[in-house]
Short mmCIF file of C-alpha atoms in Angstrom, two decimals:
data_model
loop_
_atom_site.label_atom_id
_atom_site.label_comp_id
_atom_site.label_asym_id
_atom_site.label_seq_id
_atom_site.Cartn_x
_atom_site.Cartn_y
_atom_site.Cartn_z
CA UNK Y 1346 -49.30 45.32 -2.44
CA UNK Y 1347 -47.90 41.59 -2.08
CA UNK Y 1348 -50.52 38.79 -2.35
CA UNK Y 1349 -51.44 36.26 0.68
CA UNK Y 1350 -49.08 33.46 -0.81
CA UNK Y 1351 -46.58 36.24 -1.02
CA UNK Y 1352 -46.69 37.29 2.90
CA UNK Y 1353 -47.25 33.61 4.13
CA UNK Y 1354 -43.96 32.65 2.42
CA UNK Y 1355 -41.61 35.84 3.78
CA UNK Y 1356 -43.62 34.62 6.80
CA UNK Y 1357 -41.88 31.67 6.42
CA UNK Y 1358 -38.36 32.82 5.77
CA UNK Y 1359 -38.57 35.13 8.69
CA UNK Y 1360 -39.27 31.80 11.00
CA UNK Y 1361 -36.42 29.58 9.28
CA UNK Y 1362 -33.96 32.50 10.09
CA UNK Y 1363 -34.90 32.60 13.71
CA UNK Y 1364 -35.48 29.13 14.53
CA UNK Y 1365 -33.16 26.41 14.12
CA UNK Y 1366 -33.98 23.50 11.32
CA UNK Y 1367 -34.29 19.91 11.71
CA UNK Y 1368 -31.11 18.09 10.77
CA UNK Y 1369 -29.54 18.04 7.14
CA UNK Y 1370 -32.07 20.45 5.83
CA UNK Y 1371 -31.67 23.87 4.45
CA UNK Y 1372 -33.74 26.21 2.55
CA UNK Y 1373 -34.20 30.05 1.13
CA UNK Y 1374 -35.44 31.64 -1.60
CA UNK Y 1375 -33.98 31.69 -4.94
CA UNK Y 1376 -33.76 35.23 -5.72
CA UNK Y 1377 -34.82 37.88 -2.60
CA UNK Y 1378 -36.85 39.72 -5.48
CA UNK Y 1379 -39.04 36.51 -5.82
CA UNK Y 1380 -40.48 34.80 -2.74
CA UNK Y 1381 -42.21 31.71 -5.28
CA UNK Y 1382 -38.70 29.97 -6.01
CA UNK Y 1383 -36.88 28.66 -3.37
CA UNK Y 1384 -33.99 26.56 -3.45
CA UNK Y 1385 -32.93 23.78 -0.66
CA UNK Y 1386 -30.81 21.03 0.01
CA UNK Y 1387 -31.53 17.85 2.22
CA UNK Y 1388 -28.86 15.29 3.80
CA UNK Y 1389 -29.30 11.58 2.87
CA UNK Y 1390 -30.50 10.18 6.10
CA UNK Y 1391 -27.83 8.09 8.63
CA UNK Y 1392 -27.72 5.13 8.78
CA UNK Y 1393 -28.69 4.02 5.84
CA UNK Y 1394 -27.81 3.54 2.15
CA UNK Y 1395 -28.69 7.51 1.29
CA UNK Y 1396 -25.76 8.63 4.31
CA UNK Y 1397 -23.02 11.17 2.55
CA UNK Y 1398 -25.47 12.18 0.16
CA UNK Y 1399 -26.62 16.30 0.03
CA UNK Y 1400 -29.29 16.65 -2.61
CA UNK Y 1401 -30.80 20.15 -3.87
CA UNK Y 1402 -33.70 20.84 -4.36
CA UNK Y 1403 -36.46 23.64 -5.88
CA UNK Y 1404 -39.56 24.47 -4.53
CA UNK Y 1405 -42.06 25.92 -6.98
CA UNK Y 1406 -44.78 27.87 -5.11
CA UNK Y 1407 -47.73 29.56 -6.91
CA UNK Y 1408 -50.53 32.07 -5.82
CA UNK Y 1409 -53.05 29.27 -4.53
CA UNK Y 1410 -50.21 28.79 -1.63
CA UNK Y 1411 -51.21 27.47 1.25
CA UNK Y 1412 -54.40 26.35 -0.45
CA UNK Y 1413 -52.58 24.14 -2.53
CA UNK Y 1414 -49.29 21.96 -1.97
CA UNK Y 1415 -45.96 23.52 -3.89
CA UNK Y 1416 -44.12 21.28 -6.61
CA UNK Y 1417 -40.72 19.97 -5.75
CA UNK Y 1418 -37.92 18.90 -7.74
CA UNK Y 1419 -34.68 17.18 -7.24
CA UNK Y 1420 -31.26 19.13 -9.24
CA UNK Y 1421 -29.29 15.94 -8.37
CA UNK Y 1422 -31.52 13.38 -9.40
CA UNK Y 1423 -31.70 10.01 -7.64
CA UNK Y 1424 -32.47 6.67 -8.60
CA UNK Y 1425 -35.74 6.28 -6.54
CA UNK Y 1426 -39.38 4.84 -6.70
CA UNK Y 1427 -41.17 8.08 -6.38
CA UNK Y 1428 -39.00 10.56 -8.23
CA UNK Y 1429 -39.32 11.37 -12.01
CA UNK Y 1430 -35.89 9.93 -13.59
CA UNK Y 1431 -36.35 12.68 -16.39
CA UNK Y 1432 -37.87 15.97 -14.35
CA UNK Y 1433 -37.18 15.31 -10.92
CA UNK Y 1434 -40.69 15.87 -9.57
CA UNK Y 1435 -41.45 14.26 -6.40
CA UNK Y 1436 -44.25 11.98 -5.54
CA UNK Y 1437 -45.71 12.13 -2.25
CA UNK Y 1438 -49.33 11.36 -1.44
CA UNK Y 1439 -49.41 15.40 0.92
CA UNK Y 1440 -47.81 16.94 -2.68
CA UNK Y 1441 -50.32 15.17 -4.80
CA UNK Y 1442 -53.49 14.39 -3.21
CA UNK Y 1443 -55.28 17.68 -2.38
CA UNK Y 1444 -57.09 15.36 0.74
CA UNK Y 1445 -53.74 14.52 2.04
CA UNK Y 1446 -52.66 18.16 2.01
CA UNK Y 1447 -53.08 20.22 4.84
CA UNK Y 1448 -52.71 24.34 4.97
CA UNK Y 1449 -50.45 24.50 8.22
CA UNK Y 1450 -47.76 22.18 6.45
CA UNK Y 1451 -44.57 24.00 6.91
CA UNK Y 1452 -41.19 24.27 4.21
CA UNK Y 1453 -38.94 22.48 6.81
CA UNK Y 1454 -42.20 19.59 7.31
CA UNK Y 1455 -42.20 19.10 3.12
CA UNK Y 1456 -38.25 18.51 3.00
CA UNK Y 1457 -38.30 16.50 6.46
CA UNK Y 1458 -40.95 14.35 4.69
CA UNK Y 1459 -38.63 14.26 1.69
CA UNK Y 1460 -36.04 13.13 3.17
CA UNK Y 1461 -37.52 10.64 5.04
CA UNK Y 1462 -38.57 9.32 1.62
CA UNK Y 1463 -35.86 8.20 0.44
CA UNK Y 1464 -35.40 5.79 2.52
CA UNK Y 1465 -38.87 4.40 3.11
CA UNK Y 1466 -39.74 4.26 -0.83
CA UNK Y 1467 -43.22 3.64 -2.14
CA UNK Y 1468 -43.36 1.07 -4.59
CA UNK Y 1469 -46.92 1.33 -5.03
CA UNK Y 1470 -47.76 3.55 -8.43
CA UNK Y 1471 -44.19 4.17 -8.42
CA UNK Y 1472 -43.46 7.49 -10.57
CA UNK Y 1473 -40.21 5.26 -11.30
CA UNK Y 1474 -41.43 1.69 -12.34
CA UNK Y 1475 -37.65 0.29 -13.17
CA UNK Y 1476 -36.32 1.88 -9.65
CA UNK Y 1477 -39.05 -0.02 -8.28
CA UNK Y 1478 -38.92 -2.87 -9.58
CA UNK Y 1479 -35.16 -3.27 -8.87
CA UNK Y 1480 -35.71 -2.39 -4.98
CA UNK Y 1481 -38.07 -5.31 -4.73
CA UNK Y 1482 -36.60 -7.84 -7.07
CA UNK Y 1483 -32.86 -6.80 -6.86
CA UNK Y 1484 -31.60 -5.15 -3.47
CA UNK Y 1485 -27.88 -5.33 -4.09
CA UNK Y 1486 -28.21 -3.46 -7.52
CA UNK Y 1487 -30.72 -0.80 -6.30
CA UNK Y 1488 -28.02 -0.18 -3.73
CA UNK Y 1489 -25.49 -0.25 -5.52
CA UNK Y 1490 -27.35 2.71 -8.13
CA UNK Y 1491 -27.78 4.75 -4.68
CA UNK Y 1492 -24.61 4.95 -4.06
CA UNK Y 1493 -23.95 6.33 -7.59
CA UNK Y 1494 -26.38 9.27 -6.76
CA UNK Y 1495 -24.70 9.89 -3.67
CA UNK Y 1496 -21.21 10.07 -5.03
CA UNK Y 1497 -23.31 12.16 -7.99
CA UNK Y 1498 -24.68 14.69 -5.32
CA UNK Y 1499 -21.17 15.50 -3.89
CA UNK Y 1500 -19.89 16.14 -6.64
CA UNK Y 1501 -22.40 18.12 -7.31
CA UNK Y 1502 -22.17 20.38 -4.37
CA UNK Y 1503 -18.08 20.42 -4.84
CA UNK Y 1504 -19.19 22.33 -7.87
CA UNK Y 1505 -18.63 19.42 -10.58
CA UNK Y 1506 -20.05 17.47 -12.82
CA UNK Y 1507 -22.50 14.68 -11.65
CA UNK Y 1508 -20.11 12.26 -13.21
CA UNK Y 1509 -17.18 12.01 -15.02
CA UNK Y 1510 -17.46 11.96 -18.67
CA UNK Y 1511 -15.26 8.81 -19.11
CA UNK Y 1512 -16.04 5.98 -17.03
CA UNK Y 1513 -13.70 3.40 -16.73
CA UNK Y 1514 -14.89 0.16 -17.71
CA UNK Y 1515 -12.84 -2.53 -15.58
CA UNK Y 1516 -13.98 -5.44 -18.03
CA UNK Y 1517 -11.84 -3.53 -21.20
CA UNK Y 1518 -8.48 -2.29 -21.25
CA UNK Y 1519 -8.67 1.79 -22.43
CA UNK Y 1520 -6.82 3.17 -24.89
CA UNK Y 1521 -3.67 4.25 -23.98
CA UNK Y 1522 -4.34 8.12 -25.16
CA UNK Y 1523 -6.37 10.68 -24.99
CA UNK Y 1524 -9.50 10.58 -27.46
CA UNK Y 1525 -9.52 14.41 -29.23
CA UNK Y 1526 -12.82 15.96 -30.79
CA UNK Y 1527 -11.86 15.02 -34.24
CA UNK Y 1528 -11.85 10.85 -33.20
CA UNK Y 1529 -8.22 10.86 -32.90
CA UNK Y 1530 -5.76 9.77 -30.37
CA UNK Y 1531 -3.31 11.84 -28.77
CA UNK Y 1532 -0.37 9.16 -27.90
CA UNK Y 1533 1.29 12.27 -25.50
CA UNK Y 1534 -1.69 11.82 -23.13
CA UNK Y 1535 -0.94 8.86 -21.49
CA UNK Y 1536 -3.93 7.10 -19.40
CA UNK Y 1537 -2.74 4.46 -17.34
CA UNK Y 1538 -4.70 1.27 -18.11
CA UNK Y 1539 -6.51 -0.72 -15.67
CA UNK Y 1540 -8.23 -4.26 -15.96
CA UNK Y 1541 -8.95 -6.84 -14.39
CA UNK Y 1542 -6.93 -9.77 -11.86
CA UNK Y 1543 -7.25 -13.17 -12.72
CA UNK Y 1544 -7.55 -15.63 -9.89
CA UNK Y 1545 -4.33 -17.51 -10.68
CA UNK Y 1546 -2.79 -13.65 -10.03
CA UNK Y 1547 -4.17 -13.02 -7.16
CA UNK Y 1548 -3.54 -16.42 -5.33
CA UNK Y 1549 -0.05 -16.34 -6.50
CA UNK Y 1550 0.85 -12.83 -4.81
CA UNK Y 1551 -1.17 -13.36 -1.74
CA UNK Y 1552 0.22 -17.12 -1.78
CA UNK Y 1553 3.49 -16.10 -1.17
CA UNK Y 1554 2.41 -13.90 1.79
CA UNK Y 1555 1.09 -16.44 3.64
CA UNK Y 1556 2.92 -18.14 7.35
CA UNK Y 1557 2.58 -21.36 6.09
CA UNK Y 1558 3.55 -23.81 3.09
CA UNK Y 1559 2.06 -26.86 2.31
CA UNK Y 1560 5.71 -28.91 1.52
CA UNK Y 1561 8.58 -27.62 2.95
CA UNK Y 1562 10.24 -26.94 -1.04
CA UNK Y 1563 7.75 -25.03 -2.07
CA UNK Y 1564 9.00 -21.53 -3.60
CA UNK Y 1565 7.37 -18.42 -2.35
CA UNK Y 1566 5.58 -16.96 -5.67
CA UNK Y 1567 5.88 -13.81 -3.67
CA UNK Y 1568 9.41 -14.22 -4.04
CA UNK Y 1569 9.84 -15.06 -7.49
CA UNK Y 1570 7.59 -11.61 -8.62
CA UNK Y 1571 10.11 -9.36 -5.94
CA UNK Y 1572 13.35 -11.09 -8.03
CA UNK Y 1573 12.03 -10.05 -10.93
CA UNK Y 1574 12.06 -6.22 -10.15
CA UNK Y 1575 13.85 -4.39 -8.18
CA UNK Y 1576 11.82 -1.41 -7.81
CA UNK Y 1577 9.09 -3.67 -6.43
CA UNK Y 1578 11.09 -5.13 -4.38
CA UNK Y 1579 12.63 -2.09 -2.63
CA UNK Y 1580 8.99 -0.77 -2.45
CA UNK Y 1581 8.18 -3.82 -0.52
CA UNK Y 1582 11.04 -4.31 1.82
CA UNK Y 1583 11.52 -0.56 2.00
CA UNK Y 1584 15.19 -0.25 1.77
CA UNK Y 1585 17.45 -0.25 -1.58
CA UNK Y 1586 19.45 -3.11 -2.74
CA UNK Y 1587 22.15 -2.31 -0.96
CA UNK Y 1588 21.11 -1.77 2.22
CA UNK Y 1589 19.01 -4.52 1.91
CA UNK Y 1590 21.81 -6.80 1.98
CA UNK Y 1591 23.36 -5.22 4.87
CA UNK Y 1592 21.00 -5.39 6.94
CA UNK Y 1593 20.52 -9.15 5.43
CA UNK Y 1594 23.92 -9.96 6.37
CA UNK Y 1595 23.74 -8.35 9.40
CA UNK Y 1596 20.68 -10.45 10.85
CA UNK Y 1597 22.69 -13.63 9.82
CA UNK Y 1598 25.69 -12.16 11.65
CA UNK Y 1599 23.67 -11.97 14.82
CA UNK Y 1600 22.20 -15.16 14.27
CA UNK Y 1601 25.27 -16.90 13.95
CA UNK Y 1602 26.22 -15.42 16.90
CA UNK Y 1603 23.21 -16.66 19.02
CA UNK Y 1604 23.21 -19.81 17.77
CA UNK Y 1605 27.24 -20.84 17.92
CA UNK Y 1606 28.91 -17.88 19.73
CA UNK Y 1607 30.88 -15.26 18.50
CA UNK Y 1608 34.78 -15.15 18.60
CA UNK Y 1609 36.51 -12.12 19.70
CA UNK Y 1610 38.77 -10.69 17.26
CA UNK Y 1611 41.80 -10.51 19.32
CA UNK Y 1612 45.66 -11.53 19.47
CA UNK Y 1613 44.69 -15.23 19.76
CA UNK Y 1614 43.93 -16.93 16.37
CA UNK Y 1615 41.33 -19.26 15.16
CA UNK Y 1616 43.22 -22.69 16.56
CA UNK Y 1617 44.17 -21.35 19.22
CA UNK Y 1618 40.31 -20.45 20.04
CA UNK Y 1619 39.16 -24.25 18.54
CA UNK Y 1620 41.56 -25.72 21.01
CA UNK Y 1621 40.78 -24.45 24.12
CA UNK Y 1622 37.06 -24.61 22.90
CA UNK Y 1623 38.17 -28.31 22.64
CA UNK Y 1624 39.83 -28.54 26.17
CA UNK Y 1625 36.65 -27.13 27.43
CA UNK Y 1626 34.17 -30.34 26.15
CA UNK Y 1627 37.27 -32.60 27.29
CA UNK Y 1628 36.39 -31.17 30.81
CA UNK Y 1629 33.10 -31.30 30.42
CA UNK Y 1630 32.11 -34.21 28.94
CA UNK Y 1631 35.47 -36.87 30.02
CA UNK Y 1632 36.07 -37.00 34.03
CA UNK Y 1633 32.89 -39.39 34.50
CA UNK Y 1634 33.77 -41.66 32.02
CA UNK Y 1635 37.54 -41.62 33.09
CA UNK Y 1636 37.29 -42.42 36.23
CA UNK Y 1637 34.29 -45.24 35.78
CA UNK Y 1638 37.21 -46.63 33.65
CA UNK Y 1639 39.96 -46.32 36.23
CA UNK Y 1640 38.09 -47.92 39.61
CA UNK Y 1641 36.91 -50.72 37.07
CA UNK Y 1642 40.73 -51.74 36.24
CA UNK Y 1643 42.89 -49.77 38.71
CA UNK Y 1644 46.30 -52.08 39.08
CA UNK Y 1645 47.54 -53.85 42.05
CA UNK Y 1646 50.29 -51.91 44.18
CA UNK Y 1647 53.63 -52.95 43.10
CA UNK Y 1648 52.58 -53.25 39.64
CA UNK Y 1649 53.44 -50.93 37.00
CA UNK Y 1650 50.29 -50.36 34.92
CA UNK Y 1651 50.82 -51.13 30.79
CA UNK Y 1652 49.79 -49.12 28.59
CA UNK Y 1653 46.48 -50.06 27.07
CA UNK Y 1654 46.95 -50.24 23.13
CA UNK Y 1655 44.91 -48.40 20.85
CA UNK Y 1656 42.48 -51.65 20.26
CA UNK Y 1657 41.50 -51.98 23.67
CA UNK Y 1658 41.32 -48.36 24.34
CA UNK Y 1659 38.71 -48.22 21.65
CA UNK Y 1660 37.16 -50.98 23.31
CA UNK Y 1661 36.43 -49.82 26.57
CA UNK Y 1662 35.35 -46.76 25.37
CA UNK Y 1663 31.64 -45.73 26.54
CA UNK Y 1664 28.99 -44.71 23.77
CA UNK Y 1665 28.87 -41.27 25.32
CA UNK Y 1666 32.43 -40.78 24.78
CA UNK Y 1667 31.87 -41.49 20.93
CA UNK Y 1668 29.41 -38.81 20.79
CA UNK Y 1669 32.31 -36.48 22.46
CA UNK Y 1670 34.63 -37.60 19.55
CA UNK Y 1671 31.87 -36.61 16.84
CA UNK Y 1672 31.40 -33.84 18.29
CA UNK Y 1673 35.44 -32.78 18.68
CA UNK Y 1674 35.37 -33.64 14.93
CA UNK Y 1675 32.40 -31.23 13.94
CA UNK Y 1676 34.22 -28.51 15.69
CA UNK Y 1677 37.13 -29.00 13.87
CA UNK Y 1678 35.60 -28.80 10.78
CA UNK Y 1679 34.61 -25.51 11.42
CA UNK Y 1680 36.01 -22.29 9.18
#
């Protein structure tokens, strides 16, 4: 014949099966041949710095149950005020204090309770003195050592190791093989080796990515590391060499194009294409100034007009029609 503890607690499995449990919380017995071992799991709450994290738990119930609270310990220990860094063991006022214990406390109450814990720590007595005193004197590092047990507990329930057995230390270079029981290195094993960016790096690269330049000579840095390899460079344009410069020719082809209009490759050739581009600006730009010059010193009937010589043409000539003549000469001097 079972005991009282014994039927209270299948009692209680018998109501977690039927009913549904609060959020992030599971729990069941270890072994269905013992009912004073249970195993269960609790989600870090949202919203704050525990949220990703899924921490088990065991529940060790004794004969005394419900006359006396159960002892609960954390598998995937976390950095916190009122857990023991070395066992695990949970301290809460309702699991230690016999007063603050009551007899109709439930399994799915104790891990609610829990959970709520974590992130409403009590520094007071603290289980934990060095967790406590970095969550009052040091927020960022206490947070930051959270969010190493979180990462901890999924790996964890991924079925690996709380952490990996080789950190990598950003502040050292590490060696560029594999370290073998025996203390030496195996050179075939290559580890690819990290460290850290100076500041002089990092401005350079992002530098050169800016929209801006504070003189108008100033070389892209960005441009100088992509000449220097070509593998980065394809990686950051996204095309090979090759096509890179097709499609860099092309773009000035269509620019060219915009900018001073594009001949037609037909029958005509190049002069003949200058010189009625010519003709054109003669008609455009000439007529006014023509016939301002022609009312101003049109000949008396009878007369038989000279011809002006090249002096006094190039004295009557109107600014304007200077500009023409630079600009008839630009043209020519085009390829």
């Amino acid at each position: 014949m079972h005991s009282r503890a014994y039927l209270l607690l299948e009692k209680e499995r018998f109501k977690l099966q039927k009913e549904n449990l609060p959020w992030g919380i599971q729990a069941k017995p270890l072994n269905e041949d013992d009912m004073f071992t249970w195993e269960a799991s609790i989600k870090g709450p949202k919203d704050t710095m525990w949220e990703g994290g899924i921490f088990k738990l065991y529940l060790q119930f004794n004969e005394q149950y419900n006359a006396q609270p159960p002892k609960i310990f954390f598998h995937t220990i976390p950095f916190h005020p009122n857990v023991d860094p070395t066992t695990g063991q949970i301290c809460a006022d309702f699991l230690d204090d016999m007063h603050s214990w009551k007899e109709f406390y439930s399994i799915p109450y104790m891990l609610l309770s829990v959970q709520m814990l974590l992130s409403n720590p009590v520094t007071e007595n603290a289980v934990n003195p060095n967790a406590a005193q970095i969550f009052a004197s040091s927020p960022t590092s206490f947070r930051q050592m959270v969010l190493d047990c979180v990462l901890a507990s999924k790996r964890v329930e991924a079925g690996l190791k709380p952490y990996v057995a080789n950190d990598v230390d950003l502040t050292r270079s590490p060696p560029t093989g594999q370290v073998l029981s025996n203390g030496t290195v195996d050179e075939s094993i290559k580890v690819p080796r990290l460290g850290k960016v100076s500041f002089e790096d990092y401005h350079a690269m992002w530098s050169g990515m800016a929209t801006t330049k504070p003189m108008a000579n100033v070389r892209s840095p960005l441009h100088a590391v992509l000449s220097a390899d070509s593998n980065l460079r394809a990686a950051h344009f996204g095309l090979p060499q090759q096509e890179l410069q097709e499609e860099i020719n092309k773009q000035l082809e269509e620019h060219n194009a915009i900018m001073y209009g594009k001949f037609e490759k037909s029958g005509q050739n190049i002069a003949e294409l200058k010189s009625n581009k010519m003709q054109l600006l003669r008609q455009v730009y000439l007529p006014k100034q023509q016939q301002a010059l022609l009312s101003k010193g049109s000949p008396s009937q009878g007369t038989v007009p000279s011809s002006p010589s090249p002096a006094t043409t190039a004295r009557n000539l109107d600014p304007r029609e200077h500009e023409v003549d630079e600009l008839l000469s630009w043209t020519n001097s085009l390829p």
